[in-house]
Short mmCIF file of C-alpha atoms in Angstrom, two decimals:
data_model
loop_
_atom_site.label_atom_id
_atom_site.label_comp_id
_atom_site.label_asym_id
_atom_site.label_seq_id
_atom_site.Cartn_x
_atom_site.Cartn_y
_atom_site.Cartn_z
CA UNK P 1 13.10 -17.35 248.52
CA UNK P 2 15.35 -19.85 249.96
CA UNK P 3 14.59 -21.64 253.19
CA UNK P 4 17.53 -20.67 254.68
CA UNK P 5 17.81 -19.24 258.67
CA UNK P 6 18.49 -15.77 258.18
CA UNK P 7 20.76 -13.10 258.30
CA UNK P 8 22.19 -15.18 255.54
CA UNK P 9 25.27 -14.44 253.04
CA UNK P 10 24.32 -15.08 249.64
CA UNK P 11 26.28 -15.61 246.48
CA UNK P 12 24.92 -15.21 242.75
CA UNK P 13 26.79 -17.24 240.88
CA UNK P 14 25.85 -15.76 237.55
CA UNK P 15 27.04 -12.45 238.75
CA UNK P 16 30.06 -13.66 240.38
CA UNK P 17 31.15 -15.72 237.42
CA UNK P 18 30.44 -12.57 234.82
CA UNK P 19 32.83 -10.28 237.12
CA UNK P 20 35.55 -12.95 236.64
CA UNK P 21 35.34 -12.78 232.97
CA UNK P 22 35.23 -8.81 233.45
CA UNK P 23 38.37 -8.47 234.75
CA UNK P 24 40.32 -11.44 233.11
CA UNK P 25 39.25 -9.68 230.21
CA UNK P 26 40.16 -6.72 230.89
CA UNK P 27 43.37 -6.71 232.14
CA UNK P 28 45.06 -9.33 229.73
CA UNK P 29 43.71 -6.74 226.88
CA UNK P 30 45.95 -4.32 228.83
CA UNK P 31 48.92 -6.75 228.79
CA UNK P 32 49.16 -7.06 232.82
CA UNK P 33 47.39 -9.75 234.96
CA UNK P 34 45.15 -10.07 238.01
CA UNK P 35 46.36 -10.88 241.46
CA UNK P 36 43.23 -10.76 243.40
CA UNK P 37 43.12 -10.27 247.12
CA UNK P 38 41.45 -13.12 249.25
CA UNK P 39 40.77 -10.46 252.48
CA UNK P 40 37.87 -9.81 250.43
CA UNK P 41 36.19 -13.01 250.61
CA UNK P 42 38.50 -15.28 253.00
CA UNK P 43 36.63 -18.61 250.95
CA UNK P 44 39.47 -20.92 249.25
CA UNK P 45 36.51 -22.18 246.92
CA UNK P 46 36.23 -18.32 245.42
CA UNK P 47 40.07 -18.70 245.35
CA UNK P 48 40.47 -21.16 243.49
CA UNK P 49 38.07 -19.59 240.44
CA UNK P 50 39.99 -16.50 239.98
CA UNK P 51 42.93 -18.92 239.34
CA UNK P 52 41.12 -20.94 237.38
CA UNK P 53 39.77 -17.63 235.46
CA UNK P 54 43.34 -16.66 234.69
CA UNK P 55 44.75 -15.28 237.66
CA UNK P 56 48.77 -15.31 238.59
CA UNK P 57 48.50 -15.63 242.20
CA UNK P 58 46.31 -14.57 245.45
CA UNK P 59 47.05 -12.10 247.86
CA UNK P 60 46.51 -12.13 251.42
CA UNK P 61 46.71 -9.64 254.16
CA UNK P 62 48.00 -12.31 257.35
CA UNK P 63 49.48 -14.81 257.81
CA UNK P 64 46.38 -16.67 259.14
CA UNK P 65 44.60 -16.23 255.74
CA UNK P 66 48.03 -17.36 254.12
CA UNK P 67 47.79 -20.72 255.84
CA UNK P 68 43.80 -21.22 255.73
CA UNK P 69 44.15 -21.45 252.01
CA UNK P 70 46.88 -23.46 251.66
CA UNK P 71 45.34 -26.04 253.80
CA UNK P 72 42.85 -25.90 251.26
CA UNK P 73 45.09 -26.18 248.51
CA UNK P 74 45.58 -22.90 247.27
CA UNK P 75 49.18 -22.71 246.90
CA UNK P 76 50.67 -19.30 244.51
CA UNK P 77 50.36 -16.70 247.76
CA UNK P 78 51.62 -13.15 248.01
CA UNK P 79 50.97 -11.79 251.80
CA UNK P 80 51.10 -7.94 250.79
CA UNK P 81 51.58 -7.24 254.87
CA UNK P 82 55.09 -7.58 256.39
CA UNK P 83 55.66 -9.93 259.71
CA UNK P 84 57.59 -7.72 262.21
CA UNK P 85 57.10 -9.90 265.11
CA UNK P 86 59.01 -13.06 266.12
CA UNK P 87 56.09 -15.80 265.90
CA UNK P 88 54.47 -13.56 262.71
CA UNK P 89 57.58 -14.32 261.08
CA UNK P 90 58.44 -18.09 262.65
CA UNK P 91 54.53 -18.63 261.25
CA UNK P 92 55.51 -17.40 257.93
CA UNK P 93 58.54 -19.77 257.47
CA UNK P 94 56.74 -22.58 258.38
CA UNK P 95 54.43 -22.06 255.88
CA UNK P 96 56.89 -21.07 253.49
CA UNK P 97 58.57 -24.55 254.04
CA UNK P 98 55.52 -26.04 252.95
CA UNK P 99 54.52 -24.01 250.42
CA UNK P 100 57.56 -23.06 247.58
CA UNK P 101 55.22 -20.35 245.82
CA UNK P 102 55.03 -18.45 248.87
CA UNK P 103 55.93 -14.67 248.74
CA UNK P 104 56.23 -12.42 251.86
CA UNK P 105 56.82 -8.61 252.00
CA UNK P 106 59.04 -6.37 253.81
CA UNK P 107 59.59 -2.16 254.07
CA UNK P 108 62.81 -1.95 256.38
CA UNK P 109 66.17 -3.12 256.67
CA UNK P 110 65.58 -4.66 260.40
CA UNK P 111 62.55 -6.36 258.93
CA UNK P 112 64.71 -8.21 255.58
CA UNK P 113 67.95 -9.27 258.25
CA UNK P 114 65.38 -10.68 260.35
CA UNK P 115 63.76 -12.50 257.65
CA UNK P 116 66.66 -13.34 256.45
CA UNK P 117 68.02 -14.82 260.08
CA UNK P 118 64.72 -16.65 259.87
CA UNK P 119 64.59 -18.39 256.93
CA UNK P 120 67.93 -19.73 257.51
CA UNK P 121 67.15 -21.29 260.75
CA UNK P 122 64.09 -22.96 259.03
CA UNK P 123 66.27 -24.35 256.31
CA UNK P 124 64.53 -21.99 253.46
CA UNK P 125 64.93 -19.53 250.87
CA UNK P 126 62.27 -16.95 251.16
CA UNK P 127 60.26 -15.01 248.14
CA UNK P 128 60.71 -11.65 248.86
CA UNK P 129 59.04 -8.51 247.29
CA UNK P 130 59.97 -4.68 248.64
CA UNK P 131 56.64 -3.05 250.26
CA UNK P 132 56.47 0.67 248.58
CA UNK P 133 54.63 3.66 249.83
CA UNK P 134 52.70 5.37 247.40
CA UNK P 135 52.57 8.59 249.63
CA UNK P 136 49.94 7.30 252.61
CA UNK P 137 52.65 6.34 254.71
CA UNK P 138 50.45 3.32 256.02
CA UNK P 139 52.82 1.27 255.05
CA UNK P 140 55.97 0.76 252.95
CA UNK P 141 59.46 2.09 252.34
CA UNK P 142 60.08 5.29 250.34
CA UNK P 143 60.40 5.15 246.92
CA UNK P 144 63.50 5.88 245.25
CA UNK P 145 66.69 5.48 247.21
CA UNK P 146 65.36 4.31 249.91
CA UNK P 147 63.65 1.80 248.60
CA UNK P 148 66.08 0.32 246.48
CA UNK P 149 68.76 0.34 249.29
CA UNK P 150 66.30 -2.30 251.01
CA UNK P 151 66.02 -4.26 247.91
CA UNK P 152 69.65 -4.53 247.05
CA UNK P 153 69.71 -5.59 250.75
CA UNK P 154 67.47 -8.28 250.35
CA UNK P 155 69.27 -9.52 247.36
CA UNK P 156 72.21 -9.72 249.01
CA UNK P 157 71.04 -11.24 251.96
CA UNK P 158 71.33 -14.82 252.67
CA UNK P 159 67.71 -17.12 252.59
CA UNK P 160 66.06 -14.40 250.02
CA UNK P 161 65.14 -14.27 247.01
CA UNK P 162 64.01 -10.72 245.32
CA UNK P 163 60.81 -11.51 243.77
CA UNK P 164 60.10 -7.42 242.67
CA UNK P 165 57.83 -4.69 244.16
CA UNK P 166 54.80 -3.78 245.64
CA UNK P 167 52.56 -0.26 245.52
CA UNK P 168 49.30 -0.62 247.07
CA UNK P 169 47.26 2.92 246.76
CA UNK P 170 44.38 1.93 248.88
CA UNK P 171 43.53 5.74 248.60
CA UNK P 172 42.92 5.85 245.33
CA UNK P 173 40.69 3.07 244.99
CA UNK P 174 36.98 5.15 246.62
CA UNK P 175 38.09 8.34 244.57
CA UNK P 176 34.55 9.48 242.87
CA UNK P 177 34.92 9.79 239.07
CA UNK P 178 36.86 8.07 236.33
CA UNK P 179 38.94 10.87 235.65
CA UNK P 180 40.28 12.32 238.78
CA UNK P 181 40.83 8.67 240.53
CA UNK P 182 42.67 8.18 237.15
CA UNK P 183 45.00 11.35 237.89
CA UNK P 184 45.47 10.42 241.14
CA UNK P 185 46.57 6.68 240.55
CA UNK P 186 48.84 7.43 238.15
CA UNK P 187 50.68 10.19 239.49
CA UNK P 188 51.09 8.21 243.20
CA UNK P 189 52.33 4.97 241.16
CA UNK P 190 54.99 7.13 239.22
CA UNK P 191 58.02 7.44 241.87
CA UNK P 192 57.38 3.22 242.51
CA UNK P 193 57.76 3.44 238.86
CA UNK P 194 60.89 5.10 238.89
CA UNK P 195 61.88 2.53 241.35
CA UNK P 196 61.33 0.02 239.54
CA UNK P 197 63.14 0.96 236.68
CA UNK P 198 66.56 1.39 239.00
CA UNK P 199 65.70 -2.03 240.51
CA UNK P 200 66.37 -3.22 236.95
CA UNK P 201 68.79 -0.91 235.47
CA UNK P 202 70.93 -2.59 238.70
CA UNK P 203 70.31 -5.77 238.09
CA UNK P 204 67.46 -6.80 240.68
CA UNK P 205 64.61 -8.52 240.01
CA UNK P 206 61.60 -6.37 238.78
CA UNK P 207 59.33 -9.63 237.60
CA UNK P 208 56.49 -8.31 240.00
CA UNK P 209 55.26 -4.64 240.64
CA UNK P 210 52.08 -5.37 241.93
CA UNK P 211 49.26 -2.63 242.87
CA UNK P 212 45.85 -1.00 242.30
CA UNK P 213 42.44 -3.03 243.27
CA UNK P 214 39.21 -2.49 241.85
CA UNK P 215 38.51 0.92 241.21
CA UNK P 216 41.84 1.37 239.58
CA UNK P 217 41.68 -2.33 238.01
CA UNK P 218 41.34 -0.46 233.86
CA UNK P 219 44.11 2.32 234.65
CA UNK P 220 47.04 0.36 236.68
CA UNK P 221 48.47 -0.85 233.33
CA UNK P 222 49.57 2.65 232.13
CA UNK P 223 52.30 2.82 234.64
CA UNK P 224 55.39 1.37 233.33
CA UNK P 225 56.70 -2.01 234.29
CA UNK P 226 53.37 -2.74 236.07
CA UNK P 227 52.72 -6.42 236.22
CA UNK P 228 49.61 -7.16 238.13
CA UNK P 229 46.80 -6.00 240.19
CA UNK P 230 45.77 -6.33 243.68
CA UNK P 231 42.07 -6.38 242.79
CA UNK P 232 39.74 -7.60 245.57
CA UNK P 233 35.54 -6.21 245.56
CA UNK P 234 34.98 -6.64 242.48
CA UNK P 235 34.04 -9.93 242.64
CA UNK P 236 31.05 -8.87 245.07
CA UNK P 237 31.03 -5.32 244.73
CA UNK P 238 29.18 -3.60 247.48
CA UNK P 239 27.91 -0.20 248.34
CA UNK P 240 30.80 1.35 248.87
CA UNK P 241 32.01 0.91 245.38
CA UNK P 242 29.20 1.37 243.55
CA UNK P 243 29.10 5.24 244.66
CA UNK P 244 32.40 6.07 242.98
CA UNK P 245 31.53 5.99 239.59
CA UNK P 246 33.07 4.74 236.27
CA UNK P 247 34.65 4.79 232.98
CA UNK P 248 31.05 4.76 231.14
CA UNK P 249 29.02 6.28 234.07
CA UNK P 250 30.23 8.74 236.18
CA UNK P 251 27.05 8.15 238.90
CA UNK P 252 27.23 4.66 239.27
CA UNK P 253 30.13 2.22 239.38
CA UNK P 254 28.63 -0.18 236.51
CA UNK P 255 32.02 -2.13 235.31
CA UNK P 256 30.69 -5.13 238.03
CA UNK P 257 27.64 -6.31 239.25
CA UNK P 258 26.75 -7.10 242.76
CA UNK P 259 26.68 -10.10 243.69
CA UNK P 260 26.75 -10.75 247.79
CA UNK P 261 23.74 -9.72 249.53
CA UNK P 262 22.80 -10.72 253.12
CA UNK P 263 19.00 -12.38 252.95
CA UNK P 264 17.62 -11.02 255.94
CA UNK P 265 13.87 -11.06 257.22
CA UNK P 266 11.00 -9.05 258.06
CA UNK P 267 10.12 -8.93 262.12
CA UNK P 268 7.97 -5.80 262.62
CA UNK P 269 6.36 -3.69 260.19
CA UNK P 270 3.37 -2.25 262.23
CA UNK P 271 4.77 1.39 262.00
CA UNK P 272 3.96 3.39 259.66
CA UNK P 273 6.64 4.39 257.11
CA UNK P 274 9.08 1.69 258.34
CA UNK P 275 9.87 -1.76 259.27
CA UNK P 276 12.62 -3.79 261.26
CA UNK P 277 14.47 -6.54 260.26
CA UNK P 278 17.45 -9.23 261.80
CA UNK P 279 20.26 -7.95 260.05
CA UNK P 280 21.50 -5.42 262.13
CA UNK P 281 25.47 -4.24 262.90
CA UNK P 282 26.23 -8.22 263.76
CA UNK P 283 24.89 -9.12 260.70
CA UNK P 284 25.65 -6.26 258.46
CA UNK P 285 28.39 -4.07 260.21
CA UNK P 286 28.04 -0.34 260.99
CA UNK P 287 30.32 0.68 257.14
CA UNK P 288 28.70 3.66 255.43
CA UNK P 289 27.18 4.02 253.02
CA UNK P 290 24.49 1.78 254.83
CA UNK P 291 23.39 -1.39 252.87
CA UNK P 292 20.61 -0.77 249.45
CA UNK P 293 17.81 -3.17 249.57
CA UNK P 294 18.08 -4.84 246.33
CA UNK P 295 15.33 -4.54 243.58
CA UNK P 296 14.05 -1.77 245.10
CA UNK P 297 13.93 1.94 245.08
CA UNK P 298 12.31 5.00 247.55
CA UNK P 299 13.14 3.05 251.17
CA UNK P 300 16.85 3.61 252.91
CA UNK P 301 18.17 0.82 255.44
CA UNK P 302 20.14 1.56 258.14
CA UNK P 303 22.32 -1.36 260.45
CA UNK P 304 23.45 0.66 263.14
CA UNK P 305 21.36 -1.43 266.35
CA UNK P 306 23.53 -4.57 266.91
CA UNK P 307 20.69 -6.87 266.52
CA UNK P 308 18.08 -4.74 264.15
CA UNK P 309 18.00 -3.32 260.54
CA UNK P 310 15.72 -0.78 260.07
CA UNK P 311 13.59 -0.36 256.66
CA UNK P 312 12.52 3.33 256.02
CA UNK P 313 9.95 4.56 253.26
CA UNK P 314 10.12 7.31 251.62
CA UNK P 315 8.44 6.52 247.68
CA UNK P 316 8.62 3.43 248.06
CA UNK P 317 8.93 0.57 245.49
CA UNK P 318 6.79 -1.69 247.61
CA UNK P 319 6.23 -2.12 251.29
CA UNK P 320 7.19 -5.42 253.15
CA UNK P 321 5.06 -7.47 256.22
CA UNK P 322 6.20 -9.67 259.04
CA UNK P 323 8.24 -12.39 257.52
CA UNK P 324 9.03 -11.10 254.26
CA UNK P 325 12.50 -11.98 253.10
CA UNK P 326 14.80 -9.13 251.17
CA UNK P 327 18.40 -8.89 250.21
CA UNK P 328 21.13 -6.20 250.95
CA UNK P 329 23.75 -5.04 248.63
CA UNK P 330 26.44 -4.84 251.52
CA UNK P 331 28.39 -1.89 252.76
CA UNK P 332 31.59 -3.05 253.14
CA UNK P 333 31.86 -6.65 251.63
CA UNK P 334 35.57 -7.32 253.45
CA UNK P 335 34.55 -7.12 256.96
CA UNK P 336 30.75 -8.16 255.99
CA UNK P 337 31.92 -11.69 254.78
CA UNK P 338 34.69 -11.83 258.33
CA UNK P 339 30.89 -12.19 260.56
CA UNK P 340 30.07 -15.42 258.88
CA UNK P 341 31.19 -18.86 258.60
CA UNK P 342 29.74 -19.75 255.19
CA UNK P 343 28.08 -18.48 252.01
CA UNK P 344 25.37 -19.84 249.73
CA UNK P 345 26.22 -19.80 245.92
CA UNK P 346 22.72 -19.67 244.18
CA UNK P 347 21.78 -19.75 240.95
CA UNK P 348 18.08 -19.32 239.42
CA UNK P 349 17.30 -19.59 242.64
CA UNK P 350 19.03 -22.64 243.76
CA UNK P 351 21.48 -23.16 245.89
CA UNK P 352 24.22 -25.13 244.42
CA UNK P 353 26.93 -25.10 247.13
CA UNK P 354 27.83 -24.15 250.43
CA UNK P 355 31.01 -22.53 250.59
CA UNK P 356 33.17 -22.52 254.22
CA UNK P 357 34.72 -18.88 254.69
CA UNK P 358 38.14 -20.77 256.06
CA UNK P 359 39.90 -17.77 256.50
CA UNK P 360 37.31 -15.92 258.61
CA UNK P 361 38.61 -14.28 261.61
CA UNK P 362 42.20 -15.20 260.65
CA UNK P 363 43.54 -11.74 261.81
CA UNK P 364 46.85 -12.65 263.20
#
């Protein structure tokens, strides 16, 4: 295995590349388009292939991750998280006066005049899209009147532009099988439908209504007017995901393959019926379900020591000795691939590049 100092995060290329094609694919056969979210993998070089696969834009979650990219020259941004604070907001104007395809969201009326006040002091005319809450009241206006009170306000309001809509259901995405998640998306998308269609039966702007992620990725385009989605795992997929089940196997997520692991190593196995490893929380996180050793069956792995991962047996596959390297399917890939500063695309196993994670730790 490579000679790399582990823990280590690695890429398969092969398996990265193939879930590209999967969802390009798959959502230009359903006449909508991919918008994929960079808080998944923070790495402008990943970036820059879904755009190059076909994608419209990239989303970010902060403003940090906005301007990491764009210093490495990713330039069609949508951050799907509104700036409330002075220097959020001062950040995202400055970046917006460098970068024209920048598009920021708002969910209250305070939020769009002080956007607005903003982008006129900075000399700009701001993208705008309307946040909308699907019903988890994390974030986002109300759909209906609410909603489409703030976006005639933003259309009106001097230094914006009204780009369309966004409906993130984050809680529909880890729903297990095909069938209910499928239920449940479409029914908590159907009121930011019915927004959308007042948006345009008054006139506004309704070229974006943006949503869904990866495990609603194949149903998203059923919901009318829906122009893109938000789609971020699926280019690693992780353990997580895999558990939820899919259109052709209601067990096992199957639609993408997994391609991050972390390469850790073998530093005790004296015990009987276990054995310790270096990737522990620091290197793993504490996410559940807890990482699957790839390749193998009858052994669980747990992360939960900072330092230590811990290998137990149960009908095992095979058994592993001091210095033995093995690879994790991840929890949790977001805040997995936030712990490190790089990644290692391999392919028959070669490394071919080193990839910086430029956005890691850009919280703010």
């Amino acid at each position: 295995m490579w000679d790399l100092d582990t823990p280590a995060l690695v890429v398969d290329l092969d398996a990265l590349e193939a879930n590209l094609a999967t969802m390009e694919a798959t959502v230009r056969a359903n006449g909508i388009a991919a918008r994929p979210h960079a808080k998944t993998h923070k790495c402008p070089a990943i970036a820059r292939m879904q755009l190059d696969a076909g994608a419209v834009g990239i989303c970010v979650a902060k403003v940090g991750e906005a301007q990491a990219l764009f210093d490495h020259g990713i330039e069609e941004l949508l951050m799907t998280t509104s700036n409330v604070t002075p220097t959020k907001i001062r950040r995202a104007m400055g970046l917006r006066k460098q970068c024209p395809r920048f598009i920021q969201a708002t969910d209250t009326e305070e939020n769009a005049r002080a956007l607005s006040e903003a982008a006129a002091a900075f000399g700009v005319t701001a993208d705008v899209v309307v946040d909308v809450d699907p019903g988890g009241h994390r974030t986002g206006i109300t759909p209906g009147a609410p909603a489409l009170g703030l976006a005639q306000l933003v259309d009106r309001l001097p230094g914006l532009r009204l780009r369309g809509i966004l409906c993130y259901d984050g809680g529909s995405q880890h729903v297990k099988g095909f069938e209910v998640r499928q239920k449940q998306t479409l029914e908590r998308l159907a009121a930011a439908a019915d927004t959308c269609d007042r948006m345009r039966a008054s006139g506004l702007d309704t070229g974006i209504f943006s949503g869904g992620g990866t495990g609603s990725y194949n149903i998203d385009h059923q919901t009318p007017g829906f122009t893109d989605v938000q789609v971020g795992s699926y280019v690693f997929m992780d353990a997580q995901y895999l558990e939820i089940g899919g259109k052709t196997d209601p067990e096992v997520y199957t639609d993408f393959e997994p391609s991050l692991t972390i390469l850790a190593t073998v530093l005790n196995a004296q015990y009987e019926g276990r054995a310790t490893t270096d990737a522990g929380a620091k290197a793993c996180t504490i996410n559940r379900p807890w990482p699957i050793v790839k390749g193998e069956t009858g052994m669980s792995y747990t992360s939960g020591s900072d330092e230590f991962g811990s290998i137990r047996y149960e009908d095992p596959s095979r058994t592993y000795k001091v210095g033995d390297r093995l690879e994790l399917i991840v929890s949790h890939c977001d805040p997995v691939v936030n712990l490190y500063d790089r990644m290692f695309a391999v392919r028959n196993g070669r490394i071919e590049a080193v990839w910086p994670i430029a956005a890691r730790g850009m919280s703010t």
